[in-house]
């Protein structure tokens, strides 16, 4: 395996409370009258470490709210860590010179989960897609128009609409504008955050094929965040499973799908809906979903784990190797 | 029995400077009490605009130019804005593809949810708050009491989506249009929400239009399915029938592109060619330039035909007719 392009070392991210004045006053009153003030720090990411080698495709999956986008943003260098280090090509991003930081930011692009909020509503599509590459001298003089057209066409969009504003597009079309924008600056590393979730499966196939081609031709590296396990299985070399801010399992893709080790991973895979399945009853979640405001002690999964033992609520399980390249954080492995 | 929703020959067009975008161009379907219709189709084929048309929120330069929308037998187009406001968010609700169409970024979640409760129910603020908290819990948001005090930007993408779902379900609507409501949700939380929705349909008789790209969700959830392409319904019928034996070449191509139907790591099958521009649709079948079954007759407009009992397709050469 070649040297990592990105490495996270013991990275944590916490969000403090951000109340307005009225809320603070109400809270003070409540506290005075004996209502306990709940803990309000969101522990979004908790001591996460991993490395991604050049040319690798790493899938990141986990429950909604478990911290995937937060990890993605820290990898893309658009959100600072609370603790820990992010290394880009072996160098701590906080020690890079201003110039190198700029270069790194250009090389790592993120396709955002929310295609609505991430596009400036006042800019035309051609500006959204073409501005950064022309500022950075990637567009030959006088070829702005054809450069933009090519980027749009590649993402499956009709260049005839490049003068339109984002709100004039459908959800999936907006998502493709985000994809075209990220690819237009010729990145080396793409953080794809639910990047194909709003696309029908045929256009999704077109975009995923494009991602695979770019990897083959240009050695592009991907961190691929997705709730769609079918897509993750198809595309990734390796998969990271997150639960409530921590990585609980990491393994080569086939290994994860054939021999999931962590009880959370097993539960997740058991629930994947299949197109072959017909009309059925969906099952509600049993028990309470633990909160990042107040994570359970020990193994975060213990309140929902069918195998939980007394020590699970006391001791944080170590994240250790269970097979070659396959790591998992569960006491059952002892 | 009158259907809860009957859409007949709906046409919604956008009159842009570049020309008329025929976003919805002759769409018909109906949904009965307690039934779930899955609406699928190509990105940009007019699913959201169909939803906006039903709840009366098409913005200019868009306009409904033809057809009718009957809700429990009443033509929604004939209602006054006031009557429509009473229905909307109450008897008829929509979960928007963009949760920020429901949420105001500068207001706290509790403020917004309490307002949504009190808009259609005469309850105290404290009761409205309790209902809001329970609704958040129901969509799987942990620590709902504390989370009520947050702002939308402090939530994850999937959490924002779930708040929008919770708001749409507040008043047990009779008709719910859900536009890609679970795109950003993992399978566990998704199952939780689908379970709630099934309960709503079964216990309350809510009729649902469920728009999604996720065919496995449709397979598990929907009674009927309508497949859209370029502003039209090209195939419709029982969900199981359409998914098992698609008749329209577009539907067949779509199902063939599902990753689990492809070898891992291989190139995924995709439908060749690009979506035609809605500004300049060629005459005849809009799928013609991408269809392997196209013949010269396809340069005419294909009529809606019944391929097998209860299942229709807009195609001159549907797949079943050959197999049979
Ligand atoms: N305000 C507008 N002005 C012009 N065209 C519009 C406008 N809004 C939507 N359209 C066009 O109408 C067509 C239908 O859009 P719609 O949002 O209904 O698609 P959709 O089927 O929901 O797609 P997706 O699955 O990507 O969300 C699209 O081609 C879109 O570009
Ligand atoms: N700006 C913020 N301020 C406060 N809390 C935040 C902020 N951004 C994220 N969070 C919190 O951090 C946690 C993780 O959020 P994140 O967006 O990383 O989740 P996710 O795994 O991407 O979820 P989803 O699948 O729903 O998109 C959530 O509890 C969320 O409420
Ligand atoms: S450590 Fe215990 S609670 Fe956690 S996953 Fe393993 S068995 Fe379950
Ligand atoms: S009408 Fe003709 S072109 Fe259109 S889908 Fe059928 S066979 Fe293909
Ligand atoms: Mg996210
Ligand atoms: Mg849409």
XYZ file of C-alpha atoms and ligand atoms in Angstrom:
738
model
C 0.000 0.000 0.000
C 1.324 3.432 -0.879
C 1.769 6.240 1.650
C -1.417 7.723 3.039
C -2.710 10.842 1.345
C -4.836 11.591 4.405
C -4.470 10.472 7.948
C -6.544 11.258 11.037
C -4.877 10.721 14.416
C -7.071 10.646 17.503
C -9.407 13.238 16.111
C -12.354 14.457 18.174
C -14.962 17.082 17.484
C -17.291 18.571 20.043
C -19.921 21.212 19.483
C -20.702 23.460 22.408
C -24.122 24.922 23.109
C -24.993 27.982 21.051
C -27.966 29.478 22.754
C -29.409 32.866 22.193
C -30.047 35.206 25.088
C -33.687 34.246 25.570
C -32.808 30.582 25.823
C -30.059 31.301 28.335
C -32.445 33.284 30.505
C -35.087 30.562 30.357
C -32.453 28.043 31.248
C -31.252 30.062 34.237
C -34.795 30.276 35.505
C -35.281 26.562 34.998
C -32.077 25.766 36.873
C -33.061 28.034 39.736
C -36.295 26.166 40.055
C -34.496 22.922 40.369
C -34.730 21.556 36.833
C -31.310 20.102 36.099
C -29.426 21.671 33.233
C -28.744 18.884 30.783
C -25.345 18.343 29.325
C -25.326 20.235 26.068
C -22.075 19.425 24.425
C -22.524 17.299 21.326
C -19.733 14.768 21.090
C -19.962 14.404 17.342
C -16.633 12.637 16.752
C -14.747 10.837 19.480
C -11.114 9.773 19.081
C -11.174 8.674 15.472
C -8.043 7.482 13.654
C -7.654 6.160 10.127
C -5.511 6.589 7.049
C -6.417 6.542 3.387
C -3.813 5.562 0.803
C -3.501 7.272 -2.551
C -5.920 5.754 -5.034
C -7.996 4.025 -2.407
C -11.787 4.159 -2.133
C -12.881 4.067 1.482
C -16.551 3.829 2.378
C -17.849 5.427 5.577
C -21.202 4.251 6.872
C -23.207 4.598 10.065
C -26.444 5.770 11.568
C -27.839 9.216 10.828
C -26.215 11.707 13.203
C -23.238 9.490 14.086
C -20.684 12.012 12.825
C -19.957 11.045 9.211
C -20.308 14.500 7.694
C -18.280 15.965 10.532
C -15.453 13.519 9.763
C -15.798 14.385 6.069
C -15.515 18.104 6.747
C -12.433 17.669 8.891
C -10.831 15.506 6.205
C -11.627 18.153 3.605
C -10.005 20.772 5.828
C -13.090 22.940 6.093
C -13.716 22.300 9.777
C -11.101 22.412 12.536
C -10.703 19.499 14.921
C -11.294 19.930 18.650
C -8.524 17.451 19.382
C -6.123 15.396 17.318
C -4.320 15.850 14.052
C -5.182 15.708 10.380
C -2.230 14.923 8.140
C -2.207 15.634 4.439
C 0.538 13.785 2.571
C 2.228 13.175 5.881
C 2.154 16.765 7.133
C -0.036 18.172 9.885
C -2.408 20.533 8.109
C -2.046 23.046 10.924
C 1.664 23.441 10.239
C 1.346 23.969 6.489
C 2.282 27.353 5.064
C -0.577 29.509 3.839
C 0.321 28.689 0.265
C 0.437 24.936 0.878
C -2.856 25.090 2.733
C -4.439 26.700 -0.283
C -3.001 24.058 -2.567
C -4.177 21.280 -0.267
C -7.672 22.736 -0.093
C -7.864 22.703 -3.847
C -6.643 19.120 -4.101
C -9.267 17.894 -1.641
C -12.796 18.616 -2.751
C -16.023 17.792 -1.038
C -19.368 16.967 -2.600
C -21.841 18.064 0.027
C -24.728 16.058 1.351
C -27.111 18.952 1.012
C -27.306 20.028 -2.616
C -29.555 22.935 -1.686
C -27.546 24.703 0.969
C -24.201 24.183 -0.720
C -24.942 26.110 -3.915
C -24.970 29.895 -3.894
C -28.513 30.785 -4.996
C -27.393 34.070 -6.546
C -24.890 32.580 -8.959
C -25.612 31.051 -12.312
C -24.585 27.444 -12.802
C -21.742 28.426 -15.139
C -20.295 30.639 -12.409
C -20.712 27.996 -9.728
C -18.878 25.433 -11.822
C -16.420 27.617 -13.731
C -15.277 30.240 -11.267
C -12.766 28.316 -9.148
C -10.997 26.611 -12.053
C -10.602 29.874 -13.930
C -9.317 31.713 -10.856
C -6.745 28.958 -10.417
C -5.649 29.084 -14.024
C -7.003 25.709 -15.060
C -9.025 27.089 -17.940
C -7.139 28.123 -21.079
C -7.822 31.711 -22.110
C -11.022 32.104 -24.074
C -12.231 28.598 -23.298
C -14.355 29.291 -20.252
C -17.557 28.350 -22.045
C -16.351 25.066 -23.452
C -14.677 24.132 -20.160
C -17.931 24.622 -18.260
C -19.905 22.740 -20.910
C -17.588 19.767 -20.656
C -17.836 19.693 -16.863
C -21.628 19.827 -16.963
C -21.937 17.193 -19.648
C -19.657 14.877 -17.699
C -22.007 15.125 -14.707
C -24.980 14.350 -16.939
C -26.331 17.898 -17.158
C -27.461 19.679 -20.275
C -25.082 22.638 -20.885
C -28.022 24.509 -22.436
C -29.120 25.261 -18.880
C -25.864 26.792 -17.655
C -27.347 30.278 -17.401
C -29.956 29.080 -14.919
C -29.868 29.560 -11.153
C -29.838 26.597 -8.740
C -33.502 26.900 -7.740
C -34.532 26.214 -11.314
C -33.222 22.667 -11.125
C -34.596 19.471 -9.660
C -33.003 17.946 -6.551
C -30.912 15.455 -8.476
C -29.862 18.068 -11.013
C -28.614 20.274 -8.183
C -26.659 17.381 -6.780
C -24.975 16.984 -10.153
C -24.094 20.684 -10.173
C -22.242 20.027 -6.895
C -20.452 17.083 -8.488
C -19.483 19.126 -11.550
C -18.193 21.926 -9.331
C -16.009 19.577 -7.269
C -14.574 17.816 -10.316
C -13.981 21.046 -12.224
C -10.930 21.950 -10.111
C -9.251 18.620 -10.913
C -8.948 17.344 -7.347
C -6.805 14.443 -6.164
C -9.055 13.527 -3.289
C -12.831 13.597 -3.197
C -14.958 13.488 -0.082
C -18.349 12.329 -1.349
C -21.004 12.937 1.293
C -24.160 11.138 0.143
C -23.106 12.370 -3.275
C -25.468 10.205 -5.307
C -28.380 9.917 -2.867
C -30.670 12.188 -4.880
C -30.132 10.460 -8.215
C -32.198 7.798 -9.894
C -30.293 4.534 -10.206
C -29.464 4.966 -13.880
C -27.936 8.423 -13.469
C -26.369 7.190 -10.254
C -24.730 4.408 -12.269
C -23.447 6.988 -14.730
C -21.864 9.062 -11.935
C -20.407 6.041 -10.143
C -18.918 4.837 -13.433
C -17.423 8.301 -13.855
C -15.899 8.103 -10.366
C -14.388 4.711 -11.182
C -12.993 5.990 -14.485
C -11.393 8.984 -12.770
C -9.813 6.695 -10.266
C -8.393 4.529 -13.018
C -7.200 7.387 -15.192
C -6.036 9.909 -12.606
C -5.580 7.853 -9.450
C -8.274 9.817 -7.630
C -8.790 8.876 -3.969
C -12.226 8.824 -2.348
C -13.784 8.954 1.060
C -17.252 7.785 0.198
C -19.915 8.528 2.813
C -23.172 6.787 2.063
C -26.105 5.116 3.718
C -26.582 2.982 0.630
C -24.722 -0.203 1.417
C -25.230 -1.522 -2.102
C -23.333 1.451 -3.499
C -20.635 1.214 -0.834
C -20.159 -2.475 -1.506
C -19.902 -1.896 -5.213
C -17.392 0.924 -5.064
C -15.201 0.673 -1.985
C -11.968 -1.170 -1.307
C -12.380 -0.773 2.403
C -15.227 0.191 4.713
C -15.277 2.081 8.008
C -18.326 1.633 10.231
C -19.120 4.446 12.644
C -21.379 4.370 15.639
C -22.096 7.416 17.781
C -18.866 9.260 17.043
C -16.504 6.297 17.053
C -15.235 3.925 14.409
C -16.308 0.481 15.545
C -15.183 -1.634 12.611
C -12.824 -1.299 9.661
C -12.124 -3.941 7.069
C -11.759 -4.721 3.373
C -15.183 -4.500 1.747
C -15.683 -8.195 1.061
C -14.666 -9.050 4.584
C -17.201 -6.629 6.091
C -20.042 -7.980 4.012
C -19.105 -11.637 4.413
C -17.864 -11.656 8.001
C -19.118 -8.616 9.869
C -17.589 -8.728 13.324
C -19.162 -5.932 15.333
C -22.738 -6.496 16.509
C -23.707 -3.056 15.174
C -22.394 -3.926 11.726
C -24.253 -7.214 11.857
C -27.483 -5.437 12.764
C -26.945 -2.898 10.004
C -26.401 -5.516 7.310
C -29.389 -7.531 8.447
C -31.647 -4.592 7.748
C -30.634 -3.738 4.218
C -33.824 -3.630 2.180
C -33.668 -5.631 -1.021
C -35.420 -4.891 -4.236
C -36.357 -8.579 -4.362
C -38.283 -8.284 -1.091
C -41.965 -7.510 -1.503
C -44.425 -5.536 0.571
C -43.487 -6.112 4.167
C -43.834 -4.633 7.632
C -40.975 -2.381 8.609
C -39.892 -2.660 12.211
C -39.510 0.228 14.573
C -36.319 0.624 16.583
C -36.402 -1.256 19.847
C -35.296 0.693 22.867
C -33.931 4.185 22.926
C -31.391 5.551 20.505
C -28.422 6.795 22.521
C -27.582 10.458 22.265
C -24.279 12.154 21.439
C -25.257 14.713 24.087
C -24.899 12.038 26.675
C -23.283 8.932 25.183
C -23.620 5.641 27.055
C -20.614 4.604 29.118
C -18.293 1.837 28.000
C -19.246 0.530 24.588
C -21.620 3.078 23.056
C -23.641 0.295 21.512
C -24.409 -1.551 24.752
C -28.003 -0.303 25.258
C -28.996 -1.835 21.906
C -26.596 -4.751 21.698
C -28.100 -8.245 21.904
C -24.781 -9.585 23.255
C -24.103 -6.939 25.901
C -22.350 -8.181 29.040
C -21.725 -6.405 32.335
C -18.295 -5.146 31.313
C -19.709 -3.549 28.147
C -21.241 -0.674 30.086
C -18.022 -0.051 31.981
C -15.087 -0.547 29.662
C -14.560 0.996 26.261
C -13.659 -1.934 23.991
C -10.280 -1.681 22.303
C -10.223 -1.338 18.537
C -8.133 -4.304 17.572
C -7.305 -6.624 14.752
C -9.555 -9.682 14.382
C -8.180 -10.784 11.014
C -5.633 -9.377 8.575
C -6.619 -5.766 7.908
C -9.876 -6.259 9.813
C -10.359 -4.362 13.060
C -13.301 -4.204 15.402
C -14.115 -2.707 18.804
C -16.052 -5.326 20.741
C -15.418 -7.218 23.973
C -16.675 -10.425 22.386
C -13.316 -10.652 20.647
C -11.425 -11.177 23.904
C -65.366 4.764 -3.072
C -63.884 8.131 -3.961
C -60.128 8.096 -4.111
C -58.351 10.300 -1.584
C -56.351 11.754 -4.438
C -57.022 11.652 -8.099
C -54.714 13.442 -10.494
C -56.055 13.651 -14.025
C -54.034 14.749 -17.036
C -52.042 17.231 -14.985
C -49.851 19.642 -16.901
C -47.527 22.072 -15.164
C -45.222 24.183 -17.281
C -42.521 26.755 -16.560
C -42.559 29.759 -18.842
C -38.864 30.661 -18.855
C -37.060 33.107 -21.086
C -35.417 30.229 -22.911
C -38.798 28.653 -23.639
C -41.546 26.582 -22.072
C -40.309 23.782 -19.786
C -43.003 21.129 -19.802
C -42.028 19.744 -16.419
C -45.283 17.843 -15.946
C -46.967 16.961 -19.178
C -50.073 14.815 -18.806
C -49.751 12.935 -15.526
C -52.590 10.831 -14.125
C -52.783 8.566 -11.091
C -54.964 7.991 -8.087
C -54.451 6.875 -4.500
C -57.113 5.390 -2.258
C -57.486 5.644 1.486
C -54.725 3.778 3.308
C -52.861 3.031 0.082
C -49.266 3.841 -0.777
C -48.282 4.884 -4.273
C -44.588 4.823 -5.083
C -43.622 7.510 -7.571
C -40.277 6.848 -9.202
C -38.541 8.086 -12.289
C -35.604 9.824 -13.788
C -34.074 12.776 -11.999
C -35.719 15.858 -13.484
C -38.769 13.976 -14.775
C -41.290 16.081 -12.840
C -41.931 14.224 -9.583
C -41.387 17.201 -7.275
C -43.281 19.549 -9.545
C -46.191 17.082 -9.472
C -46.065 17.275 -5.660
C -45.918 21.077 -5.658
C -48.883 21.146 -8.023
C -50.975 18.985 -5.700
C -50.422 21.176 -2.659
C -50.711 24.379 -4.658
C -47.161 25.651 -4.308
C -45.967 26.066 -7.873
C -44.037 29.311 -8.075
C -44.048 31.560 -11.132
C -42.954 31.323 -13.887
C -44.515 27.900 -13.321
C -48.232 27.340 -13.784
C -50.703 24.488 -13.901
C -51.931 24.691 -17.451
C -54.164 21.655 -17.660
C -55.866 18.768 -15.925
C -57.400 18.452 -12.505
C -56.460 17.403 -8.991
C -59.286 15.917 -6.952
C -58.895 15.533 -3.205
C -61.727 13.430 -1.771
C -63.648 14.345 -4.870
C -63.055 18.103 -4.547
C -61.149 19.964 -7.224
C -58.246 21.622 -5.407
C -57.853 24.207 -8.154
C -61.307 25.565 -7.307
C -60.518 26.195 -3.639
C -59.748 29.670 -2.381
C -56.253 30.367 -1.044
C -57.797 30.395 2.450
C -59.408 26.994 2.082
C -56.170 25.644 0.672
C -54.228 27.038 3.652
C -56.589 25.251 6.026
C -55.943 21.966 4.289
C -52.212 22.348 3.790
C -50.070 21.139 6.689
C -53.243 19.759 8.220
C -55.262 17.336 6.044
C -52.757 17.435 3.197
C -49.077 17.499 4.085
C -45.903 17.366 2.089
C -42.415 16.359 3.086
C -40.209 18.377 0.780
C -37.091 17.008 -0.861
C -35.264 19.994 0.615
C -35.937 20.022 4.366
C -35.106 23.719 4.461
C -38.323 24.372 2.556
C -40.059 23.338 5.782
C -37.533 24.756 8.230
C -36.596 28.343 8.892
C -32.823 28.594 9.443
C -33.003 31.422 11.970
C -35.630 29.938 14.289
C -35.168 27.280 16.890
C -36.755 23.886 16.247
C -39.176 24.265 19.173
C -40.445 27.632 17.946
C -41.138 26.170 14.525
C -42.744 22.982 15.693
C -44.960 24.634 18.291
C -46.141 27.035 15.629
C -46.872 24.135 13.285
C -48.922 22.391 15.995
C -50.866 25.493 16.936
C -51.580 26.424 13.325
C -54.188 23.658 13.167
C -54.897 22.593 16.751
C -56.208 24.623 19.666
C -53.771 23.531 22.320
C -51.679 25.332 24.888
C -48.048 26.128 24.213
C -46.970 23.568 26.775
C -49.052 20.851 25.129
C -47.793 21.854 21.713
C -44.258 21.566 23.023
C -44.903 18.100 24.404
C -46.374 17.004 21.100
C -43.340 18.392 19.291
C -40.969 16.574 21.589
C -42.790 13.285 21.106
C -42.793 13.791 17.356
C -38.998 14.201 17.400
C -38.649 11.061 19.446
C -40.855 9.190 17.003
C -38.504 9.940 14.103
C -35.587 8.627 16.130
C -33.948 11.838 17.335
C -32.299 11.122 20.687
C -32.509 13.622 23.585
C -35.557 15.285 21.981
C -36.079 17.616 24.925
C -32.616 19.164 24.550
C -32.667 19.028 20.768
C -35.821 21.111 20.625
C -33.688 24.072 21.599
C -31.267 23.716 18.706
C -31.238 25.494 15.372
C -31.486 23.593 12.092
C -27.772 24.075 11.264
C -26.853 22.220 14.451
C -28.462 19.078 13.104
C -27.016 16.530 10.727
C -28.487 16.253 7.222
C -30.563 13.235 8.122
C -31.745 14.853 11.346
C -33.026 17.895 9.461
C -34.832 15.567 7.114
C -36.411 13.817 10.089
C -37.595 17.082 11.654
C -39.370 17.872 8.393
C -40.982 14.417 8.493
C -42.048 14.930 12.106
C -43.684 18.243 11.212
C -45.561 16.724 8.276
C -46.936 13.967 10.507
C -48.022 16.286 13.357
C -51.684 16.377 12.364
C -52.157 12.828 11.017
C -52.860 14.041 7.486
C -55.323 12.260 5.198
C -52.980 12.733 2.273
C -49.221 12.804 2.562
C -46.868 13.569 -0.283
C -43.383 12.514 0.685
C -40.664 13.707 -1.700
C -37.472 11.687 -1.195
C -38.062 11.709 2.550
C -35.433 9.149 3.486
C -32.635 9.770 0.970
C -30.127 10.606 3.688
C -31.154 8.017 6.234
C -29.453 4.786 7.193
C -31.464 1.579 7.028
C -32.258 1.420 10.756
C -33.699 4.908 11.054
C -35.357 4.506 7.682
C -37.111 1.357 8.904
C -38.290 3.258 11.976
C -39.845 5.939 9.801
C -41.337 3.508 7.315
C -42.884 1.626 10.225
C -44.506 4.858 11.462
C -45.774 5.632 8.012
C -47.252 2.178 7.536
C -48.981 2.607 10.871
C -50.397 5.933 9.760
C -51.744 4.411 6.551
C -53.201 1.382 8.344
C -54.640 3.076 11.445
C -55.581 6.466 10.128
C -56.236 5.668 6.477
C -53.710 8.185 5.212
C -53.152 7.972 1.477
C -49.485 8.327 0.559
C -47.564 9.386 -2.473
C -44.015 8.267 -1.800
C -41.442 9.744 -4.184
C -38.117 7.965 -4.121
C -35.175 6.699 -6.142
C -34.767 3.784 -3.785
C -36.454 0.884 -5.522
C -35.927 -1.426 -2.553
C -37.981 0.955 -0.409
C -40.705 0.962 -3.030
C -40.572 -2.832 -3.150
C -41.177 -3.059 0.580
C -43.575 -0.173 1.023
C -45.727 0.579 -1.990
C -48.959 -1.015 -3.165
C -48.831 0.644 -6.549
C -46.112 2.276 -8.545
C -45.990 4.968 -11.216
C -42.829 5.478 -13.236
C -42.145 8.917 -14.695
C -39.992 9.908 -17.622
C -39.742 13.396 -19.136
C -42.896 14.770 -17.533
C -45.089 11.717 -18.117
C -46.109 8.545 -16.369
C -44.708 5.875 -18.681
C -45.685 2.815 -16.666
C -48.087 2.163 -13.786
C -49.462 -0.826 -11.944
C -49.037 -3.006 -8.875
C -45.566 -2.483 -7.406
C -44.702 -6.176 -7.441
C -45.778 -6.622 -11.063
C -43.874 -3.622 -12.348
C -40.690 -4.471 -10.444
C -40.783 -8.157 -11.387
C -41.711 -7.775 -15.020
C -41.253 -4.185 -16.185
C -43.038 -3.521 -19.457
C -41.654 -0.122 -20.436
C -38.060 -0.138 -21.678
C -37.225 2.795 -19.391
C -38.432 0.928 -16.297
C -36.440 -2.133 -17.347
C -33.292 -0.035 -17.811
C -33.782 1.594 -14.444
C -34.095 -1.689 -12.582
C -31.047 -3.037 -14.389
C -28.924 -0.193 -13.004
C -29.376 -1.120 -9.335
C -25.862 -1.817 -7.976
C -26.826 -5.111 -6.322
C -27.853 -6.375 -9.774
C -24.328 -5.731 -11.010
C -21.062 -7.482 -10.343
C -19.062 -5.778 -7.596
C -16.478 -3.312 -8.918
C -17.586 -3.781 -12.517
C -19.020 -0.987 -14.600
C -22.620 -0.424 -13.622
C -25.211 -0.773 -16.336
C -26.691 2.579 -17.200
C -29.272 3.642 -19.721
C -27.315 4.949 -22.719
C -27.560 8.549 -23.822
C -28.858 11.616 -22.031
C -32.213 12.845 -20.888
C -33.743 14.894 -23.656
C -34.084 18.590 -22.918
C -37.597 19.337 -21.745
C -37.397 22.529 -23.778
C -37.198 20.738 -27.080
C -38.665 17.275 -26.767
C -38.576 15.452 -30.065
C -41.971 14.437 -31.412
C -43.115 10.939 -30.532
C -41.824 8.876 -27.636
C -39.438 10.924 -25.462
C -37.365 7.823 -24.730
C -36.862 7.086 -28.414
C -33.232 8.202 -28.740
C -32.148 5.919 -25.900
C -34.364 2.933 -26.516
C -33.078 -0.312 -27.994
C -36.592 -1.322 -29.073
C -37.377 1.874 -30.948
C -38.767 1.577 -34.479
C -40.077 4.179 -36.871
C -43.550 3.973 -35.344
C -42.058 5.430 -32.136
C -41.814 8.787 -33.919
C -45.531 9.007 -33.172
C -46.866 9.630 -29.707
C -47.264 6.233 -27.984
C -50.724 5.790 -26.436
C -51.285 4.522 -22.904
C -52.078 0.844 -23.259
C -52.978 -1.899 -20.831
C -50.154 -4.434 -21.081
C -51.479 -6.876 -18.527
C -54.636 -6.415 -16.443
C -54.263 -3.360 -14.204
C -50.869 -2.401 -15.594
C -50.406 0.261 -18.220
C -47.474 1.455 -20.274
C -46.933 4.239 -22.768
C -45.056 2.258 -25.363
C -45.517 0.742 -28.795
C -43.360 -2.275 -28.005
C -43.702 -3.106 -24.323
C -41.520 -5.946 -23.055
C -44.272 -8.288 -21.921
C -45.937 -8.454 -25.280
C -42.808 -10.040 -26.729
C -42.281 -12.473 -23.885
C -45.882 -13.629 -24.110
N -38.337 27.082 -11.514
C -38.081 26.327 -12.581
N -37.813 26.876 -13.765
C -37.553 26.129 -14.852
N -37.514 24.789 -14.856
C -37.766 24.173 -13.701
C -38.050 24.893 -12.499
N -38.249 24.008 -11.502
C -38.072 22.780 -12.055
N -37.780 22.882 -13.370
C -37.526 21.771 -14.295
O -38.634 20.910 -14.284
C -38.227 19.561 -14.420
C -38.895 18.706 -13.357
O -38.356 19.043 -12.082
P -38.682 18.216 -10.769
O -38.053 18.963 -9.661
O -40.121 17.939 -10.694
O -37.887 16.862 -11.049
P -37.844 15.550 -10.152
O -38.488 14.464 -10.928
O -38.355 15.850 -8.803
O -36.269 15.259 -10.131
P -35.293 14.832 -8.931
O -35.471 13.369 -8.803
O -33.945 15.160 -9.475
O -35.663 15.618 -7.734
C -36.706 19.554 -14.314
O -36.154 19.262 -15.564
C -36.345 20.937 -13.854
O -35.141 21.380 -14.431
N -22.607 23.004 13.516
C -23.023 22.154 14.454
N -23.360 22.599 15.686
C -23.779 21.753 16.644
N -23.909 20.438 16.461
C -23.588 19.925 15.277
C -23.130 20.753 14.195
N -22.902 19.967 13.122
C -23.205 18.704 13.501
N -23.621 18.675 14.787
C -24.025 17.484 15.548
O -23.012 16.514 15.412
C -23.561 15.212 15.284
C -23.002 14.556 14.045
O -23.463 15.254 12.892
P -23.057 14.829 11.413
O -23.637 15.842 10.502
O -21.591 14.611 11.345
O -23.821 13.441 11.280
P -23.930 12.440 10.056
O -23.355 11.148 10.470
O -23.387 13.067 8.834
O -25.498 12.261 9.951
P -26.474 12.160 8.670
O -26.338 10.759 8.175
O -27.826 12.399 9.251
O -26.057 13.187 7.697
C -25.075 15.390 15.289
O -25.566 15.065 16.565
C -25.289 16.856 15.012
O -26.427 17.351 15.665
S -18.603 -4.471 23.417
Fe -20.385 -5.443 24.335
S -22.057 -4.018 23.949
Fe -20.385 -3.432 22.644
S -20.818 -4.425 20.738
Fe -19.475 -5.784 21.857
S -20.833 -7.133 22.999
Fe -22.068 -5.456 22.279
S -42.526 3.704 -27.667
Fe -40.808 2.940 -28.843
S -39.105 4.288 -28.283
Fe -40.696 4.576 -26.765
S -40.159 3.178 -25.143
Fe -41.571 2.089 -26.451
S -40.279 1.011 -27.913
Fe -38.998 2.528 -26.929
Mg -24.252 13.756 7.111
Mg -37.450 16.095 -6.974
